[in-house]
Amino acid sequence: MSDAGDLDLNSLNDEELTQQIHDDLYDGLKEEVVEGVNILLGRGWSPYKTLTEGLVEGMRIVGIDFRDGILFVPEVLLAANAMKSGMAILRPLLIATGAPRLGKMIIGTVKGDIHDIGKNLVAMMMEGAGFDVINLGINNPVENYLKAAEEHKPDIIGMSALLTTTMPYMKVVIDTLKEKGMRDDYIVLVGGAPLNEEFAKAVGADAYCRDAAVAVETAKALLARRHNLLAKG
Ligand code: B1M
C-alpha cells in the first residue's frame, strides 16, 4: 500500500504521519510503525491519542480488508506484530501514571481464540488506571481462569473473544463459577468485537465493554458499587 522505503517520516505533518502509520501497519512494517509512534510522542501527542488514532485506527482498516478477502492471515499477522511493537513503546507510558491502586484483575482470551491485541490493550489501560493486572494470555480453558482466580484473588475477571465461534465459551466459564459457588466473588467483564450488551447479559456477565476505555470506566464504577454495598453490609 505504501512506499515507505526512503520516506522521511519527520517531514510529514501530524495528519500525513498518522496516515503513514496506518499504511505502515497495513504493510506490516514494524520499524516504521515504531518510528512513527516515537515521532508523534515527540510532538507531544499523549500515549492514548497515539494509540487510538495511530495504531487502533490502523488495525481497524486492516480488519476491513481482512474481512473483504483483500488481506490474508500471513499479512494480518505481520500487521499485528507491527501493532504490538508500537504498543510496546506505549505500554510503559500508559501504565506509569502513578494512579492509586484500585484493585486486581485477571484477564485472558477464551479457549480456541488466539486474538490478543485488544485484550492486551485493555490490560494496559487497566494497569494505567491503577489496577494490578494478571494477563493469562490466549486460548484459556475454564481451568486457567479458576486457577488464577484462586491464586490471585482478583476483584475482576475479564474475558476476551474475537470469534463468533469462541464467544459462547464465556458462558462455560461463568456457569462453572456459578457451579462452584464462586460467581458472586468477582465482577465479570467481557469484551471483543463480536460481542454486545445483550450477549453479556445472556451469558451472565456483569457488563460488556466496547473498548479499553469503557473497560476502565466500567471496572471503576462496578468496583465502587461493590464497595458501597459491602460497606452498607
Ligand atoms: Co482474526 N478474525 N482470525 N486474526 N482478526 C477477526 C476477529 C475477524 C472479524 C476478521 C474478519 O473476518 N473481518 C474474523 C472473525 C469473524 C467471526 O468470527 N465472525 C477473524 C477470523 C475469521 C480469523 C481466523 C479464523 C482466520 C483464519 O484462520 N482463516 C483466525 C482464527 C484464529 C483463532 O483465534 N483461533 C484468525 C487469526 C488472526 C491472526 C492470528 C492473523 C490475527 C491475530 C493476531 C493477534 O491478535 N495476535 C488476527 C487479527 C489481527 C484480526 C483482526 C483483523 C483485528 C483484531 C484486532 O486486533 N483488532 C480482526 C478484525 C476485526 O476485529 N475487525 C479479526 C484491534 C483491537 C484493538 O480491537 O480486538 O476488537 P479488538 O479489541 C477492542 C475491543 O473489542 C475491546 O477493547 C479492545 C480495545 O479497544 N475488547 C475488550 C477486546 N477484548 C476485550 C476484553 C475485555 C474488555 C474489552 O475484557 C474486560
mmCIF file of C-alpha atoms and ligand atoms in Angstrom:
data_model
loop_
_atom_site.group_PDB
_atom_site.id
_atom_site.type_symbol
_atom_site.label_atom_id
_atom_site.label_comp_id
_atom_site.label_asym_id
_atom_site.label_seq_id
_atom_site.Cartn_x
_atom_site.Cartn_y
_atom_site.Cartn_z
ATOM 1 C CA MET A 1 0.000 0.000 0.000
ATOM 2 C CA SER A 2 2.771 2.440 0.905
ATOM 3 C CA ASP A 3 6.234 3.173 -0.376
ATOM 4 C CA ALA A 4 7.872 3.779 2.969
ATOM 5 C CA GLY A 5 11.406 2.870 1.856
ATOM 6 C CA ASP A 6 13.043 6.289 1.625
ATOM 7 C CA LEU A 7 10.339 8.441 3.143
ATOM 8 C CA ASP A 8 11.437 10.785 5.935
ATOM 9 C CA LEU A 9 8.622 10.405 8.457
ATOM 10 C CA ASN A 10 9.790 13.533 10.276
ATOM 11 C CA SER A 11 8.948 15.625 7.230
ATOM 12 C CA LEU A 12 5.245 14.723 7.423
ATOM 13 C CA ASN A 13 2.699 16.784 9.302
ATOM 14 C CA ASP A 14 0.623 15.058 12.001
ATOM 15 C CA GLU A 15 -2.204 14.121 9.682
ATOM 16 C CA GLU A 16 0.104 12.741 6.991
ATOM 17 C CA LEU A 17 2.144 10.882 9.580
ATOM 18 C CA THR A 18 -0.946 9.267 11.120
ATOM 19 C CA GLN A 19 -1.994 8.173 7.643
ATOM 20 C CA GLN A 20 1.511 6.836 7.008
ATOM 21 C CA ILE A 21 1.418 4.838 10.266
ATOM 22 C CA HIS A 22 -1.851 3.272 9.099
ATOM 23 C CA ASP A 23 -0.202 2.368 5.783
ATOM 24 C CA ASP A 24 2.919 1.010 7.504
ATOM 25 C CA LEU A 25 0.794 -1.043 9.871
ATOM 26 C CA TYR A 26 -1.145 -2.366 6.908
ATOM 27 C CA ASP A 27 2.149 -3.342 5.277
ATOM 28 C CA GLY A 28 3.475 -4.894 8.496
ATOM 29 C CA LEU A 29 6.432 -2.513 8.627
ATOM 30 C CA LYS A 30 7.390 -2.810 12.275
ATOM 31 C CA GLU A 31 10.339 -0.391 12.365
ATOM 32 C CA GLU A 32 8.445 2.325 10.520
ATOM 33 C CA VAL A 33 5.457 1.978 12.865
ATOM 34 C CA VAL A 34 7.782 2.277 15.861
ATOM 35 C CA GLU A 35 9.443 5.334 14.335
ATOM 36 C CA GLY A 36 6.081 6.952 13.593
ATOM 37 C CA VAL A 37 4.842 6.350 17.132
ATOM 38 C CA ASN A 38 8.019 7.855 18.580
ATOM 39 C CA ILE A 39 7.702 10.923 16.374
ATOM 40 C CA LEU A 40 4.087 11.537 17.429
ATOM 41 C CA LEU A 41 5.072 11.179 21.106
ATOM 42 C CA GLY A 42 7.975 13.568 20.496
ATOM 43 C CA ARG A 43 5.497 16.077 19.099
ATOM 44 C CA GLY A 44 3.592 15.989 22.357
ATOM 45 C CA TRP A 45 0.826 13.525 21.458
ATOM 46 C CA SER A 46 -0.459 11.678 24.518
ATOM 47 C CA PRO A 47 0.142 7.910 24.593
ATOM 48 C CA TYR A 48 -3.640 7.364 24.457
ATOM 49 C CA LYS A 49 -4.165 9.590 21.405
ATOM 50 C CA THR A 50 -1.214 7.928 19.682
ATOM 51 C CA LEU A 51 -2.633 4.511 20.491
ATOM 52 C CA THR A 52 -6.176 5.172 19.336
ATOM 53 C CA GLU A 53 -5.587 7.428 16.328
ATOM 54 C CA GLY A 54 -2.336 5.836 15.165
ATOM 55 C CA LEU A 55 -2.497 2.137 15.959
ATOM 56 C CA VAL A 56 -6.105 1.126 16.683
ATOM 57 C CA GLU A 57 -7.448 3.022 13.683
ATOM 58 C CA GLY A 58 -4.774 1.392 11.505
ATOM 59 C CA MET A 59 -5.796 -2.049 12.701
ATOM 60 C CA ARG A 60 -9.443 -1.224 12.019
ATOM 61 C CA ILE A 61 -8.553 -0.689 8.367
ATOM 62 C CA VAL A 62 -6.616 -3.979 8.293
ATOM 63 C CA GLY A 63 -9.737 -5.678 9.722
ATOM 64 C CA ILE A 64 -11.927 -4.361 6.908
ATOM 65 C CA ASP A 65 -9.618 -5.661 4.183
ATOM 66 C CA PHE A 66 -9.201 -8.982 6.019
ATOM 67 C CA ARG A 67 -12.978 -9.336 6.087
ATOM 68 C CA ASP A 68 -13.222 -8.456 2.408
ATOM 69 C CA GLY A 69 -10.611 -11.006 1.361
ATOM 70 C CA ILE A 70 -8.051 -8.405 0.294
ATOM 71 C CA LEU A 71 -5.652 -9.326 3.105
ATOM 72 C CA PHE A 72 -4.944 -12.851 4.332
ATOM 73 C CA VAL A 73 -3.712 -14.378 7.592
ATOM 74 C CA PRO A 74 0.058 -14.003 6.919
ATOM 75 C CA GLU A 75 -0.296 -10.303 6.103
ATOM 76 C CA VAL A 76 -2.588 -9.718 9.074
ATOM 77 C CA LEU A 77 -0.071 -11.456 11.320
ATOM 78 C CA LEU A 78 2.624 -9.053 10.136
ATOM 79 C CA ALA A 79 0.299 -6.127 10.774
ATOM 80 C CA ALA A 80 -0.462 -7.498 14.253
ATOM 81 C CA ASN A 81 3.247 -7.775 15.007
ATOM 82 C CA ALA A 82 3.831 -4.212 13.863
ATOM 83 C CA MET A 83 0.934 -3.116 16.071
ATOM 84 C CA LYS A 84 2.446 -4.947 19.037
ATOM 85 C CA SER A 85 5.792 -3.202 18.527
ATOM 86 C CA GLY A 86 4.013 0.145 18.640
ATOM 87 C CA MET A 87 2.071 -0.915 21.731
ATOM 88 C CA ALA A 88 5.319 -1.970 23.442
ATOM 89 C CA ILE A 89 6.507 1.658 23.316
ATOM 90 C CA LEU A 90 3.220 2.968 24.664
ATOM 91 C CA ARG A 91 2.745 0.407 27.429
ATOM 92 C CA PRO A 92 5.228 1.854 29.969
ATOM 93 C CA LEU A 93 3.869 5.334 29.288
ATOM 94 C CA LEU A 94 0.272 4.245 29.752
ATOM 95 C CA ILE A 95 0.899 2.337 32.953
ATOM 96 C CA ALA A 96 3.260 4.881 34.562
ATOM 97 C CA THR A 97 0.520 7.251 35.628
ATOM 98 C CA GLY A 98 1.114 6.838 39.352
ATOM 99 C CA ALA A 99 -2.616 6.258 39.799
ATOM 100 C CA PRO A 100 -3.593 4.889 43.242
ATOM 101 C CA ARG A 101 -4.065 1.106 43.285
ATOM 102 C CA LEU A 102 -7.742 0.335 42.803
ATOM 103 C CA GLY A 103 -7.976 -3.432 42.644
ATOM 104 C CA LYS A 104 -6.885 -6.558 40.849
ATOM 105 C CA MET A 105 -7.970 -8.092 37.568
ATOM 106 C CA ILE A 106 -7.229 -11.303 35.746
ATOM 107 C CA ILE A 107 -7.856 -11.219 32.014
ATOM 108 C CA GLY A 108 -7.497 -13.732 29.221
ATOM 109 C CA THR A 109 -8.713 -14.634 25.759
ATOM 110 C CA VAL A 110 -11.008 -17.665 25.896
ATOM 111 C CA LYS A 111 -10.339 -21.198 24.701
ATOM 112 C CA GLY A 112 -9.996 -21.627 20.943
ATOM 113 C CA ASP A 113 -9.175 -17.970 20.374
ATOM 114 C CA ILE A 114 -5.686 -16.577 19.809
ATOM 115 C CA HIS A 115 -6.535 -12.894 19.255
ATOM 116 C CA ASP A 116 -4.755 -10.882 21.918
ATOM 117 C CA ILE A 117 -4.223 -7.307 20.737
ATOM 118 C CA GLY A 118 -7.467 -5.911 22.165
ATOM 119 C CA LYS A 119 -7.117 -7.910 25.367
ATOM 120 C CA ASN A 120 -3.556 -6.629 25.842
ATOM 121 C CA LEU A 121 -4.742 -3.119 25.211
ATOM 122 C CA VAL A 122 -7.405 -3.487 27.891
ATOM 123 C CA ALA A 123 -4.751 -4.888 30.256
ATOM 124 C CA MET A 124 -2.512 -1.876 29.570
ATOM 125 C CA MET A 125 -5.245 0.670 30.132
ATOM 126 C CA MET A 126 -6.396 -1.059 33.312
ATOM 127 C CA GLU A 127 -2.841 -1.014 34.637
ATOM 128 C CA GLY A 128 -2.594 2.658 33.798
ATOM 129 C CA ALA A 129 -5.823 3.318 35.667
ATOM 130 C CA GLY A 130 -4.409 1.702 38.813
ATOM 131 C CA PHE A 131 -5.400 -1.953 38.591
ATOM 132 C CA ASP A 132 -2.959 -4.805 39.108
ATOM 133 C CA VAL A 133 -3.463 -6.989 36.065
ATOM 134 C CA ILE A 134 -2.626 -10.649 35.665
ATOM 135 C CA ASN A 135 -2.660 -11.377 31.959
ATOM 136 C CA LEU A 136 -3.485 -15.018 31.258
ATOM 137 C CA GLY A 137 -2.717 -14.794 27.559
ATOM 138 C CA ILE A 138 -4.701 -16.580 24.860
ATOM 139 C CA ASN A 139 -6.635 -19.824 24.408
ATOM 140 C CA ASN A 140 -7.673 -20.186 28.042
ATOM 141 C CA PRO A 141 -9.798 -23.132 29.142
ATOM 142 C CA VAL A 142 -12.008 -22.584 32.183
ATOM 143 C CA GLU A 143 -9.414 -24.246 34.423
ATOM 144 C CA ASN A 144 -6.982 -21.382 33.802
ATOM 145 C CA TYR A 145 -9.480 -18.783 34.983
ATOM 146 C CA LEU A 146 -10.325 -20.843 38.069
ATOM 147 C CA LYS A 147 -6.686 -21.454 38.964
ATOM 148 C CA ALA A 148 -5.774 -17.778 38.511
ATOM 149 C CA ALA A 149 -8.838 -16.672 40.483
ATOM 150 C CA GLU A 150 -7.893 -18.907 43.396
ATOM 151 C CA GLU A 151 -4.250 -17.910 43.258
ATOM 152 C CA HIS A 152 -4.590 -14.138 42.781
ATOM 153 C CA LYS A 153 -7.975 -13.426 44.403
ATOM 154 C CA PRO A 154 -8.859 -10.715 41.872
ATOM 155 C CA ASP A 155 -11.781 -8.297 42.101
ATOM 156 C CA ILE A 156 -12.419 -8.661 38.395
ATOM 157 C CA ILE A 157 -12.331 -11.483 35.861
ATOM 158 C CA GLY A 158 -12.050 -10.238 32.288
ATOM 159 C CA MET A 159 -12.611 -12.350 29.205
ATOM 160 C CA SER A 160 -11.958 -11.526 25.576
ATOM 161 C CA ALA A 161 -13.236 -13.249 22.411
ATOM 162 C CA LEU A 162 -12.931 -12.110 18.813
ATOM 163 C CA LEU A 163 -14.661 -15.007 17.090
ATOM 164 C CA THR A 164 -18.351 -15.813 16.981
ATOM 165 C CA THR A 165 -17.324 -19.443 17.468
ATOM 166 C CA THR A 166 -15.408 -18.766 20.706
ATOM 167 C CA MET A 167 -17.601 -16.165 22.393
ATOM 168 C CA PRO A 168 -20.050 -18.797 23.738
ATOM 169 C CA TYR A 169 -17.185 -20.202 25.796
ATOM 170 C CA MET A 170 -17.601 -17.232 28.130
ATOM 171 C CA LYS A 171 -20.800 -18.845 29.331
ATOM 172 C CA VAL A 172 -18.901 -22.040 30.130
ATOM 173 C CA VAL A 173 -16.564 -20.065 32.374
ATOM 174 C CA ILE A 174 -19.377 -18.152 34.087
ATOM 175 C CA ASP A 175 -21.511 -21.279 34.552
ATOM 176 C CA THR A 176 -18.547 -23.078 36.088
ATOM 177 C CA LEU A 177 -18.019 -20.183 38.512
ATOM 178 C CA LYS A 178 -21.707 -20.474 39.419
ATOM 179 C CA GLU A 179 -21.492 -24.259 39.916
ATOM 180 C CA LYS A 180 -18.561 -23.778 42.251
ATOM 181 C CA GLY A 181 -20.363 -21.060 44.211
ATOM 182 C CA MET A 182 -17.704 -18.530 43.192
ATOM 183 C CA ARG A 183 -19.625 -16.335 40.766
ATOM 184 C CA ASP A 184 -20.528 -13.620 43.261
ATOM 185 C CA ASP A 185 -16.930 -13.257 44.414
ATOM 186 C CA TYR A 186 -15.989 -11.477 41.207
ATOM 187 C CA ILE A 187 -17.049 -8.770 38.821
ATOM 188 C CA VAL A 188 -17.067 -10.439 35.396
ATOM 189 C CA LEU A 189 -16.396 -8.173 32.416
ATOM 190 C CA VAL A 190 -16.432 -9.351 28.817
ATOM 191 C CA GLY A 191 -15.320 -7.763 25.576
ATOM 192 C CA GLY A 192 -14.355 -8.346 21.965
ATOM 193 C CA ALA A 193 -15.555 -7.145 18.589
ATOM 194 C CA PRO A 194 -18.443 -9.605 18.008
ATOM 195 C CA LEU A 195 -19.997 -9.153 21.480
ATOM 196 C CA ASN A 196 -22.683 -6.768 22.629
ATOM 197 C CA GLU A 197 -24.581 -5.899 25.785
ATOM 198 C CA GLU A 198 -27.337 -8.387 25.126
ATOM 199 C CA PHE A 199 -24.829 -11.206 24.786
ATOM 200 C CA ALA A 200 -23.084 -10.200 28.011
ATOM 201 C CA LYS A 201 -26.397 -10.274 29.832
ATOM 202 C CA ALA A 202 -27.342 -13.614 28.304
ATOM 203 C CA VAL A 203 -24.124 -15.316 29.449
ATOM 204 C CA GLY A 204 -24.391 -13.844 32.935
ATOM 205 C CA ALA A 205 -21.526 -11.321 32.842
ATOM 206 C CA ASP A 206 -21.740 -8.109 34.854
ATOM 207 C CA ALA A 207 -21.003 -5.938 31.831
ATOM 208 C CA TYR A 208 -19.934 -5.765 28.209
ATOM 209 C CA CYS A 209 -17.057 -3.382 27.492
ATOM 210 C CA ARG A 210 -16.998 -1.931 23.996
ATOM 211 C CA ASP A 211 -13.379 -0.832 24.225
ATOM 212 C CA ALA A 212 -10.486 -0.439 26.638
ATOM 213 C CA ALA A 213 -11.583 2.969 27.885
ATOM 214 C CA VAL A 214 -15.076 1.635 28.617
ATOM 215 C CA ALA A 215 -13.495 -1.352 30.396
ATOM 216 C CA VAL A 216 -11.659 1.025 32.740
ATOM 217 C CA GLU A 217 -14.756 3.130 33.435
ATOM 218 C CA THR A 218 -16.953 0.070 33.946
ATOM 219 C CA ALA A 219 -14.433 -1.587 36.253
ATOM 220 C CA LYS A 220 -14.163 1.534 38.386
ATOM 221 C CA ALA A 221 -17.932 2.024 38.565
ATOM 222 C CA LEU A 222 -18.757 -1.597 39.408
ATOM 223 C CA LEU A 223 -15.977 -1.815 41.970
ATOM 224 C CA ALA A 224 -17.168 1.368 43.675
ATOM 225 C CA ARG A 225 -20.719 -0.011 43.740
ATOM 226 C CA ARG A 226 -19.490 -3.260 45.257
ATOM 227 C CA HIS A 227 -17.503 -1.399 47.943
ATOM 228 C CA ASN A 228 -20.589 0.676 48.786
ATOM 229 C CA LEU A 229 -22.747 -2.433 49.078
ATOM 230 C CA LEU A 230 -20.164 -4.134 51.315
ATOM 231 C CA ALA A 231 -19.905 -1.004 53.475
ATOM 232 C CA LYS A 232 -23.685 -0.976 53.937
ATOM 233 C CA GLY A 233 -23.489 -4.660 54.896
HETATM 234 CO CO1 B1M B 1 -8.674 -12.811 13.113
HETATM 235 N N1 B1M B 1 -10.600 -12.622 12.757
HETATM 236 N N2 B1M B 1 -8.784 -14.687 12.621
HETATM 237 N N3 B1M B 1 -6.756 -12.745 13.212
HETATM 238 N N4 B1M B 1 -8.775 -10.869 13.139
HETATM 239 C C1 B1M B 1 -11.196 -11.261 13.086
HETATM 240 C C2 B1M B 1 -11.680 -11.233 14.532
HETATM 241 C C3 B1M B 1 -12.371 -11.185 12.019
HETATM 242 C C4 B1M B 1 -13.547 -10.317 12.473
HETATM 243 C C5 B1M B 1 -11.795 -10.724 10.671
HETATM 244 C C6 B1M B 1 -12.844 -10.566 9.613
HETATM 245 O O1 B1M B 1 -13.268 -11.511 9.023
HETATM 246 N N5 B1M B 1 -13.251 -9.354 9.397
HETATM 247 C C7 B1M B 1 -12.758 -12.712 11.842
HETATM 248 C C8 B1M B 1 -13.819 -13.236 12.804
HETATM 249 C C9 B1M B 1 -15.144 -13.487 12.120
HETATM 250 C C10 B1M B 1 -16.151 -14.044 13.052
HETATM 251 O O2 B1M B 1 -15.918 -14.718 13.995
HETATM 252 N N6 B1M B 1 -17.378 -13.746 12.732
HETATM 253 C C11 B1M B 1 -11.401 -13.366 12.095
HETATM 254 C C12 B1M B 1 -11.078 -14.682 11.655
HETATM 255 C C13 B1M B 1 -12.118 -15.381 10.811
HETATM 256 C C14 B1M B 1 -9.855 -15.304 11.973
HETATM 257 C C15 B1M B 1 -9.402 -16.722 11.630
HETATM 258 C C16 B1M B 1 -10.469 -17.816 11.783
HETATM 259 C C17 B1M B 1 -8.846 -16.652 10.189
HETATM 260 C C18 B1M B 1 -8.391 -17.967 9.610
HETATM 261 O O3 B1M B 1 -7.571 -18.654 10.161
HETATM 262 N N7 B1M B 1 -8.974 -18.272 8.499
HETATM 263 C C19 B1M B 1 -8.217 -16.938 12.605
HETATM 264 C C20 B1M B 1 -8.689 -17.539 13.946
HETATM 265 C C21 B1M B 1 -7.560 -17.861 14.882
HETATM 266 C C22 B1M B 1 -8.058 -18.227 16.275
HETATM 267 O O4 B1M B 1 -8.225 -17.373 17.108
HETATM 268 N N8 B1M B 1 -8.325 -19.499 16.510
HETATM 269 C C23 B1M B 1 -7.746 -15.531 12.792
HETATM 270 C C24 B1M B 1 -6.418 -15.175 13.007
HETATM 271 C C25 B1M B 1 -5.966 -13.881 13.150
HETATM 272 C C26 B1M B 1 -4.486 -13.514 13.225
HETATM 273 C C27 B1M B 1 -3.646 -14.519 14.008
HETATM 274 C C28 B1M B 1 -3.961 -13.373 11.831
HETATM 275 C C29 B1M B 1 -4.569 -12.075 13.867
HETATM 276 C C30 B1M B 1 -4.488 -12.079 15.415
HETATM 277 C C31 B1M B 1 -3.147 -11.641 15.905
HETATM 278 C C32 B1M B 1 -3.169 -11.351 17.394
HETATM 279 O O5 B1M B 1 -4.166 -10.977 17.969
HETATM 280 N N9 B1M B 1 -2.038 -11.537 17.986
HETATM 281 C C33 B1M B 1 -5.997 -11.659 13.505
HETATM 282 C C34 B1M B 1 -6.450 -10.304 13.526
HETATM 283 C C35 B1M B 1 -5.400 -9.245 13.814
HETATM 284 C C36 B1M B 1 -7.812 -9.962 13.311
HETATM 285 C C37 B1M B 1 -8.438 -8.562 13.130
HETATM 286 C C38 B1M B 1 -8.054 -8.079 11.729
HETATM 287 C C39 B1M B 1 -8.055 -7.493 14.115
HETATM 288 C C40 B1M B 1 -8.280 -7.833 15.583
HETATM 289 C C41 B1M B 1 -7.623 -6.768 16.415
HETATM 290 O O6 B1M B 1 -6.523 -6.952 16.906
HETATM 291 N N10 B1M B 1 -8.262 -5.587 16.487
HETATM 292 C C42 B1M B 1 -9.983 -8.892 13.283
HETATM 293 C C43 B1M B 1 -10.887 -7.932 12.551
HETATM 294 C C44 B1M B 1 -11.750 -7.106 13.477
HETATM 295 O O7 B1M B 1 -11.802 -7.288 14.673
HETATM 296 N N11 B1M B 1 -12.464 -6.209 12.893
HETATM 297 C C45 B1M B 1 -10.019 -10.343 13.033
HETATM 298 C C46 B1M B 1 -7.717 -4.404 17.167
HETATM 299 C C47 B1M B 1 -8.102 -4.412 18.638
HETATM 300 C C48 B1M B 1 -7.582 -3.169 19.305
HETATM 301 O O8 B1M B 1 -9.520 -4.430 18.708
HETATM 302 O O9 B1M B 1 -9.585 -6.853 19.419
HETATM 303 O O10 B1M B 1 -11.738 -5.570 18.946
HETATM 304 P P1 B1M B 1 -10.347 -5.583 19.440
HETATM 305 O O11 B1M B 1 -10.355 -5.111 20.962
HETATM 306 C C49 B1M B 1 -11.040 -3.955 21.424
HETATM 307 C C50 B1M B 1 -12.486 -4.241 21.851
HETATM 308 O O12 B1M B 1 -13.081 -5.310 21.193
HETATM 309 C C51 B1M B 1 -12.400 -4.405 23.346
HETATM 310 O O13 B1M B 1 -11.378 -3.494 23.679
HETATM 311 C C52 B1M B 1 -10.330 -3.570 22.719
HETATM 312 C C53 B1M B 1 -9.563 -2.303 22.688
HETATM 313 O O14 B1M B 1 -10.342 -1.169 22.467
HETATM 314 N N12 B1M B 1 -12.049 -5.691 23.935
HETATM 315 C C54 B1M B 1 -12.275 -5.933 25.255
HETATM 316 C C55 B1M B 1 -11.429 -6.779 23.419
HETATM 317 N N13 B1M B 1 -11.259 -7.715 24.349
HETATM 318 C C56 B1M B 1 -11.767 -7.224 25.492
HETATM 319 C C57 B1M B 1 -11.842 -7.789 26.766
HETATM 320 C C58 B1M B 1 -12.424 -7.045 27.763
HETATM 321 C C59 B1M B 1 -12.943 -5.768 27.526
HETATM 322 C C60 B1M B 1 -12.878 -5.196 26.258
HETATM 323 O O15 B1M B 1 -12.478 -7.632 28.972
HETATM 324 C C61 B1M B 1 -12.995 -6.966 30.034
#
